[in-house]
Amino acid sequence: TRFARAVYCISVSKDLFDLFFNSWTGYRAAFFRSPHEGLSVSAAFVERLSPLLVEASGMNEERRIDPTDSLNAISAKLWLSEVGKELCDRCVGEWKALPSAAAEILNDRWETSSRPYAAYGCSAPYLTKIRIFGAFINGHGDEFIPISKRHRAQELHECGWS
């Protein structure tokens, strides 16, 4: 309860989502090349959008954190909108964890991975929403990274999903 984060959802066309999330030059492809490159691409994307997101969200008098600090922290990230993880009515989840019949992304690593989420990493969702998650921070700007997400970049590198 001492930590909070800024969360935003942007709507894009399905074709833009596909280019961003699934293409060989996209978000997950950067993690495929290396965890460091993925983190760099993620940080650059969030940094570029941060001023627009903060301006569009307006001021919340009850907020406990500075959304800019949350977005600029190291564990800020991007992802698709998952069913059951909605934070508001405008960002209803689109992706649901269902086993895929066949791999849609073949890169000689993700489809052979034994990691628990590897089947999802080989999928190529065709959706319309991208979520931007700031880092969990407190009022002093201290960052908290949940244990389950401390190796996210390596997981994305190894199997395309986290």
mmCIF file with all atom_site columns, C-alpha atoms in Angstrom, residues 16 28 38 51 70 72 85 88 125 161:
data_model
loop_
_atom_site.group_PDB
_atom_site.id
_atom_site.type_symbol
_atom_site.label_atom_id
_atom_site.label_alt_id
_atom_site.label_comp_id
_atom_site.label_asym_id
_atom_site.label_entity_id
_atom_site.label_seq_id
_atom_site.pdbx_PDB_ins_code
_atom_site.Cartn_x
_atom_site.Cartn_y
_atom_site.Cartn_z
_atom_site.occupancy
_atom_site.B_iso_or_equiv
_atom_site.pdbx_formal_charge
_atom_site.auth_seq_id
_atom_site.auth_comp_id
_atom_site.auth_asym_id
_atom_site.auth_atom_id
_atom_site.pdbx_PDB_model_num
ATOM 1  C CA . LEU A 1 16  ? 0.065   -0.943  -35.745 1.00 0.00 ? 16  LEU A CA 1
ATOM 2  C CA . ARG A 1 28  ? 9.423   -8.357  -28.314 1.00 0.00 ? 28  ARG A CA 1
ATOM 3  C CA . GLY A 1 38  ? 14.676  -4.845  -24.996 1.00 0.00 ? 38  GLY A CA 1
ATOM 4  C CA . PRO A 1 51  ? 4.986   13.826  -21.392 1.00 0.00 ? 51  PRO A CA 1
ATOM 5  C CA . SER A 1 70  ? 6.849   6.298   -12.096 1.00 0.00 ? 70  SER A CA 1
ATOM 6  C CA . ASN A 1 72  ? 10.903  7.275   -15.769 1.00 0.00 ? 72  ASN A CA 1
ATOM 7  C CA . LYS A 1 85  ? -6.507  -7.259  -15.308 1.00 0.00 ? 85  LYS A CA 1
ATOM 8  C CA . CYS A 1 88  ? -10.807 0.956   -15.688 1.00 0.00 ? 88  CYS A CA 1
ATOM 9  C CA . PRO A 1 125 ? -1.744  -11.432 -30.832 1.00 0.00 ? 125 PRO A CA 1
ATOM 10 C CA . TRP A 1 161 ? 6.583   -13.825 -22.723 1.00 0.00 ? 161 TRP A CA 1
#
